[in-house]
Amino acid sequence: MFKTITVPKRTIMTPGPVEVNPKVLQVMSNSILGQYDPVFLDIMNEVKELIKQPFGTKNEQAFAIDGSSRSGIEAAMIAILEKGDKVLIPAFGRFAYLLAEIAGRCGAEVVLLEKSWESPFAQQDIIEKVKEVKPKLVAMVHGETANGQIQDLDEIGAYCQANDVLLLVDMVATFAGVELKVDEWGVDIAIAGSQKCLSVPAGMSLVTFNKRVEKLIKERYQLELGLSKDIRNERFIQSNYLDLSQLMNYWNEERINHHTEATTLVYGVHEGLRLLLEEGLENVHRRHLLNNQAIVAGVKAMGLEIFGAPDTKMPTVTPVIIPDGVDALAVPRLLLEQFGVEIAGSFGELNGKIWRIGNMGYSSRHENVLAVLGALESVLIYYGADIQVGKAVKAALDVYL
Amino acid sequence: MFKTITVPKRTIMTPGPVEVNPKVLQVMSNSILGQYDPVFLDIMNEVKELIKQPFGTKNEQAFAIDGSSRSGIEAAMIAILEKGDKVLIPAFGRFAYLLAEIAGRCGAEVVLLEKSWESPFAQQDIIEKVKEVKPKLVAMVHGETANGQIQDLDEIGAYCQANDVLLLVDMVATFAGVELKVDEWGVDIAIAGSQKCLSVPAGMSLVTFNKRVEKLIKERYQLELGLSKDIRNERFIQSNYLDLSQLMNYWNEERINHHTEATTLVYGVHEGLRLLLEEGLENVHRRHLLNNQAIVAGVKAMGLEIFGAPDTKMPTVTPVIIPDGVDALAVPRLLLEQFGVEIAGSFGELNGKIWRIGNMGYSSRHENVLAVLGALESVLIYYGADIQVGKAVKAALDVYL
């Protein structure tokens, strides 16, 4: 017979999932409401409005999807892409390949534009490729958590808007940590998640899209059998669960039954977004920038190197090059087991080459930054790494004080 | 500026989502753990074991999917069905058509075997149709929430096991409310959800499958690009998010990164399942049967009729035929607004013809049964319906005392 779980206290400094604001957990412990309870519908309507602000959009369509961030990414991709459609995917990190994976699985023709993971693209390079390939969709990542680089989007967006190309952007790792301007940049559809800078438990994805996308998915609308046998569509979206056209009708006033909404996560997302606006988005972004500065200063003061171009580094992730002779897995393990501090490794070609220190949402606090720097230094000392001792925490304090 | 949500107290007597056990909400308010934190991995491993018992299975494979029940149903369907595969779907209610919808969207050839929604199939009728159609898969619903009828499965399962046909069963509305025997009945893959008799918030689906399914999905395994460019498969599953072959590798010891697990819902599912076993599955089933008896007695004592064949009525849902001259929508609305009691309408051909009273999980308690009967009687009196007055609650008490 298993016992009720016991959860140890952790300082989570990974690029997600991050620590959840205790106020969010408190709100999530409210009792359940039925999914058509008018009180719950009001909460859903407020969530729709709240989502728009960190995205920087006045889009009519903004809602949540019951699944982790990648459920939203897949929903967005398959809503736009039909078999044989051409999609251009500029890749400067791991998560672009997730976009390619999803596109491939829905039968799209994928054109990858690849570069080294150390920096993002010059926007003009992508625009040139768009001119050459003439895709229906450009799908890309704003902030690549795997390597900590961030991509400018405004010129790409402007080109896509002017040339009948759609632009989909994965903003999972920047939403609520970095200023986003979905409308101004010309992004047609953007996706975020609950478990990073929003500081809500994983399990919910957020999406917003403009009239161009709305028109397209309305053309593909197919209501499920069992509600109606008459609303069939030859261009139906290949997933029923992740069908944005049905989800839109569920979140909008039509309230057409689809899934059973994840009540508790909706409560959490509502409170997470509310707390964000209460703090003020500008203050939130400033806090992330300051803590990023302290992390970078601390890491460098230890004599460690940071992966990638400094000018385009995301403030929400710091990729630290693993020093020679140190076991890539042993360090995070000891950090977690002895200090209760969690950092992350990476993926693909960076697996075993960098550690990633997150700086996201509720985890982005002075005490967490100081804890991770102090603990990392101690662990590196313990394993005999060749580092500068006694400097990291002071460097961070110098940023703060 | 929106305020922190205020959640009114409700007596939820719908067939899901149902009231969440306060102990589950308490456990869900624990702080987050990283998805590869050893403590969290232990919790996931326990969840795998806990899931098996209400399903009545010793399958090695049993885990959760981050999404509502239908995400698990879709994951199961598309794991088995490839384009052009034949699937037989016996339909005696609304949710069979969801299976048909999903199968159609993944390019399968769907053969529907339809009957009136008042009772389930004689098993031999399905077996005859299997002989005729020779499908790869029979996909069906165990308990149809929309009309409250339950289907026997043992003979169908035995036939499928002996004849190289796979059997998929949606057990969303019966899991943890009715005794399930996945192994004994010969069910290859079964799906349940968190938000019904398990009394955990919606947002998580549970799945278990046997070696026959495991073999098939291993043949279709494709690891996502970004983790490896080498593990490609011509028979790839069409969704990346709902890819059971990858999910299996994430939940098993391989721990291949897929999505970010919904920590808080895993906590909730762990506690929900644990409480179930603590009460004892037999006691849980008996409690549902007793409360069902009280609901049925109360409804009949009012002079109302129950939809469908009595012998095959699910104990977890009571479909009440809406009496002539009563507004189908006004009654549930007044129940909710004035009494804080929620019941449900239905779907498709039963929309506007029946109300559904749920009897599931933590909502399946004496006080809830008495509350819904008393309130329903009062509302029907208020609207001038022709019912027997003063008898419903007494009839239920006669069952209990």
PDB file of N, CA and C in Angstrom, chain B residues 190-219:
ATOM      1  N   ALA B 190      -7.220  -0.123 -22.733  1.00  0.00           N
ATOM      2  CA  ALA B 190      -8.349   0.509 -22.056  1.00  0.00           C
ATOM      3  C   ALA B 190      -7.947   1.909 -21.621  1.00  0.00           C
ATOM      4  N   ILE B 191      -8.941   2.805 -21.616  1.00  0.00           N
ATOM      5  CA  ILE B 191      -8.673   4.206 -21.317  1.00  0.00           C
ATOM      6  C   ILE B 191      -9.637   4.695 -20.238  1.00  0.00           C
ATOM      7  N   ALA B 192      -9.118   5.509 -19.320  1.00  0.00           N
ATOM      8  CA  ALA B 192      -9.973   6.138 -18.312  1.00  0.00           C
ATOM      9  C   ALA B 192      -9.536   7.591 -18.153  1.00  0.00           C
ATOM     10  N   GLY B 193     -10.217   8.299 -17.271  1.00  0.00           N
ATOM     11  CA  GLY B 193      -9.881   9.710 -17.065  1.00  0.00           C
ATOM     12  C   GLY B 193      -9.849  10.043 -15.594  1.00  0.00           C
ATOM     13  N   SER B 194      -9.348  11.228 -15.282  1.00  0.00           N
ATOM     14  CA  SER B 194      -9.187  11.618 -13.880  1.00  0.00           C
ATOM     15  C   SER B 194     -10.450  12.191 -13.262  1.00  0.00           C
ATOM     16  N   GLN B 195     -11.345  12.734 -14.083  1.00  0.00           N
ATOM     17  CA  GLN B 195     -12.388  13.639 -13.585  1.00  0.00           C
ATOM     18  C   GLN B 195     -13.717  12.976 -13.267  1.00  0.00           C
ATOM     19  N   LYS B 196     -13.798  11.663 -13.400  1.00  0.00           N
ATOM     20  CA  LYS B 196     -15.070  11.015 -13.083  1.00  0.00           C
ATOM     21  C   LYS B 196     -14.943  10.288 -11.732  1.00  0.00           C
ATOM     22  N   CYS B 197     -15.106   8.973 -11.701  1.00  0.00           N
ATOM     23  CA  CYS B 197     -15.148   8.303 -10.395  1.00  0.00           C
ATOM     24  C   CYS B 197     -13.842   8.404  -9.607  1.00  0.00           C
ATOM     25  N   LEU B 198     -12.761   8.775 -10.245  1.00  0.00           N
ATOM     26  CA  LEU B 198     -11.503   8.931  -9.518  1.00  0.00           C
ATOM     27  C   LEU B 198     -11.494  10.205  -8.670  1.00  0.00           C
ATOM     28  N   SER B 199     -12.364  11.161  -9.029  1.00  0.00           N
ATOM     29  CA  SER B 199     -12.505  12.393  -8.237  1.00  0.00           C
ATOM     30  C   SER B 199     -11.247  13.230  -8.150  1.00  0.00           C
ATOM     31  N   VAL B 200     -10.578  13.324  -9.267  1.00  0.00           N
ATOM     32  CA  VAL B 200      -9.409  14.188  -9.412  1.00  0.00           C
ATOM     33  C   VAL B 200      -9.811  15.214 -10.477  1.00  0.00           C
ATOM     34  N   PRO B 201      -9.271  16.431 -10.426  1.00  0.00           N
ATOM     35  CA  PRO B 201      -9.663  17.387 -11.477  1.00  0.00           C
ATOM     36  C   PRO B 201      -9.388  16.843 -12.876  1.00  0.00           C
ATOM     37  N   ALA B 202     -10.147  17.309 -13.846  1.00  0.00           N
ATOM     38  CA  ALA B 202      -9.948  16.921 -15.242  1.00  0.00           C
ATOM     39  C   ALA B 202      -8.567  17.367 -15.714  1.00  0.00           C
ATOM     40  N   GLY B 203      -8.070  16.686 -16.730  1.00  0.00           N
ATOM     41  CA  GLY B 203      -6.801  17.089 -17.331  1.00  0.00           C
ATOM     42  C   GLY B 203      -5.827  15.946 -17.484  1.00  0.00           C
ATOM     43  N   MET B 204      -6.236  14.762 -17.024  1.00  0.00           N
ATOM     44  CA  MET B 204      -5.331  13.626 -17.137  1.00  0.00           C
ATOM     45  C   MET B 204      -6.120  12.392 -17.549  1.00  0.00           C
ATOM     46  N   SER B 205      -5.535  11.644 -18.468  1.00  0.00           N
ATOM     47  CA  SER B 205      -6.144  10.414 -18.935  1.00  0.00           C
ATOM     48  C   SER B 205      -5.267   9.247 -18.508  1.00  0.00           C
ATOM     49  N   LEU B 206      -5.887   8.099 -18.288  1.00  0.00           N
ATOM     50  CA  LEU B 206      -5.147   6.915 -17.859  1.00  0.00           C
ATOM     51  C   LEU B 206      -5.297   5.838 -18.923  1.00  0.00           C
ATOM     52  N   VAL B 207      -4.229   5.113 -19.161  1.00  0.00           N
ATOM     53  CA  VAL B 207      -4.283   4.101 -20.204  1.00  0.00           C
ATOM     54  C   VAL B 207      -3.514   2.860 -19.762  1.00  0.00           C
ATOM     55  N   THR B 208      -3.988   1.708 -20.162  1.00  0.00           N
ATOM     56  CA  THR B 208      -3.226   0.475 -19.951  1.00  0.00           C
ATOM     57  C   THR B 208      -3.362  -0.386 -21.199  1.00  0.00           C
ATOM     58  N   PHE B 209      -2.296  -1.101 -21.549  1.00  0.00           N
ATOM     59  CA  PHE B 209      -2.376  -1.984 -22.712  1.00  0.00           C
ATOM     60  C   PHE B 209      -1.484  -3.193 -22.531  1.00  0.00           C
ATOM     61  N   ASN B 210      -1.807  -4.241 -23.278  1.00  0.00           N
ATOM     62  CA  ASN B 210      -1.112  -5.512 -23.112  1.00  0.00           C
ATOM     63  C   ASN B 210       0.020  -5.676 -24.128  1.00  0.00           C
ATOM     64  N   LYS B 211       0.595  -6.860 -24.135  1.00  0.00           N
ATOM     65  CA  LYS B 211       1.762  -7.126 -24.988  1.00  0.00           C
ATOM     66  C   LYS B 211       1.438  -7.030 -26.476  1.00  0.00           C
ATOM     67  N   ARG B 212       0.214  -7.389 -26.847  1.00  0.00           N
ATOM     68  CA  ARG B 212      -0.150  -7.315 -28.270  1.00  0.00           C
ATOM     69  C   ARG B 212      -0.055  -5.865 -28.770  1.00  0.00           C
ATOM     70  N   VAL B 213      -0.575  -4.952 -27.946  1.00  0.00           N
ATOM     71  CA  VAL B 213      -0.524  -3.535 -28.329  1.00  0.00           C
ATOM     72  C   VAL B 213       0.912  -3.011 -28.230  1.00  0.00           C
ATOM     73  N   GLU B 214       1.602  -3.452 -27.185  1.00  0.00           N
ATOM     74  CA  GLU B 214       2.982  -3.002 -26.995  1.00  0.00           C
ATOM     75  C   GLU B 214       3.838  -3.361 -28.209  1.00  0.00           C
ATOM     76  N   LYS B 215       3.665  -4.574 -28.702  1.00  0.00           N
ATOM     77  CA  LYS B 215       4.426  -5.025 -29.869  1.00  0.00           C
ATOM     78  C   LYS B 215       4.123  -4.124 -31.076  1.00  0.00           C
ATOM     79  N   LEU B 216       2.843  -3.866 -31.262  1.00  0.00           N
ATOM     80  CA  LEU B 216       2.439  -3.062 -32.421  1.00  0.00           C
ATOM     81  C   LEU B 216       3.016  -1.645 -32.348  1.00  0.00           C
ATOM     82  N   ILE B 217       2.921  -1.021 -31.178  1.00  0.00           N
ATOM     83  CA  ILE B 217       3.378   0.379 -31.122  1.00  0.00           C
ATOM     84  C   ILE B 217       4.896   0.466 -31.142  1.00  0.00           C
ATOM     85  N   LYS B 218       5.565  -0.577 -30.666  1.00  0.00           N
ATOM     86  CA  LYS B 218       7.036  -0.575 -30.784  1.00  0.00           C
ATOM     87  C   LYS B 218       7.452  -0.607 -32.252  1.00  0.00           C
ATOM     88  N   GLU B 219       6.679  -1.310 -33.058  1.00  0.00           N
ATOM     89  CA  GLU B 219       6.980  -1.352 -34.503  1.00  0.00           C
ATOM     90  C   GLU B 219       6.831   0.020 -35.157  1.00  0.00           C
TER      91      GLU B 219
END
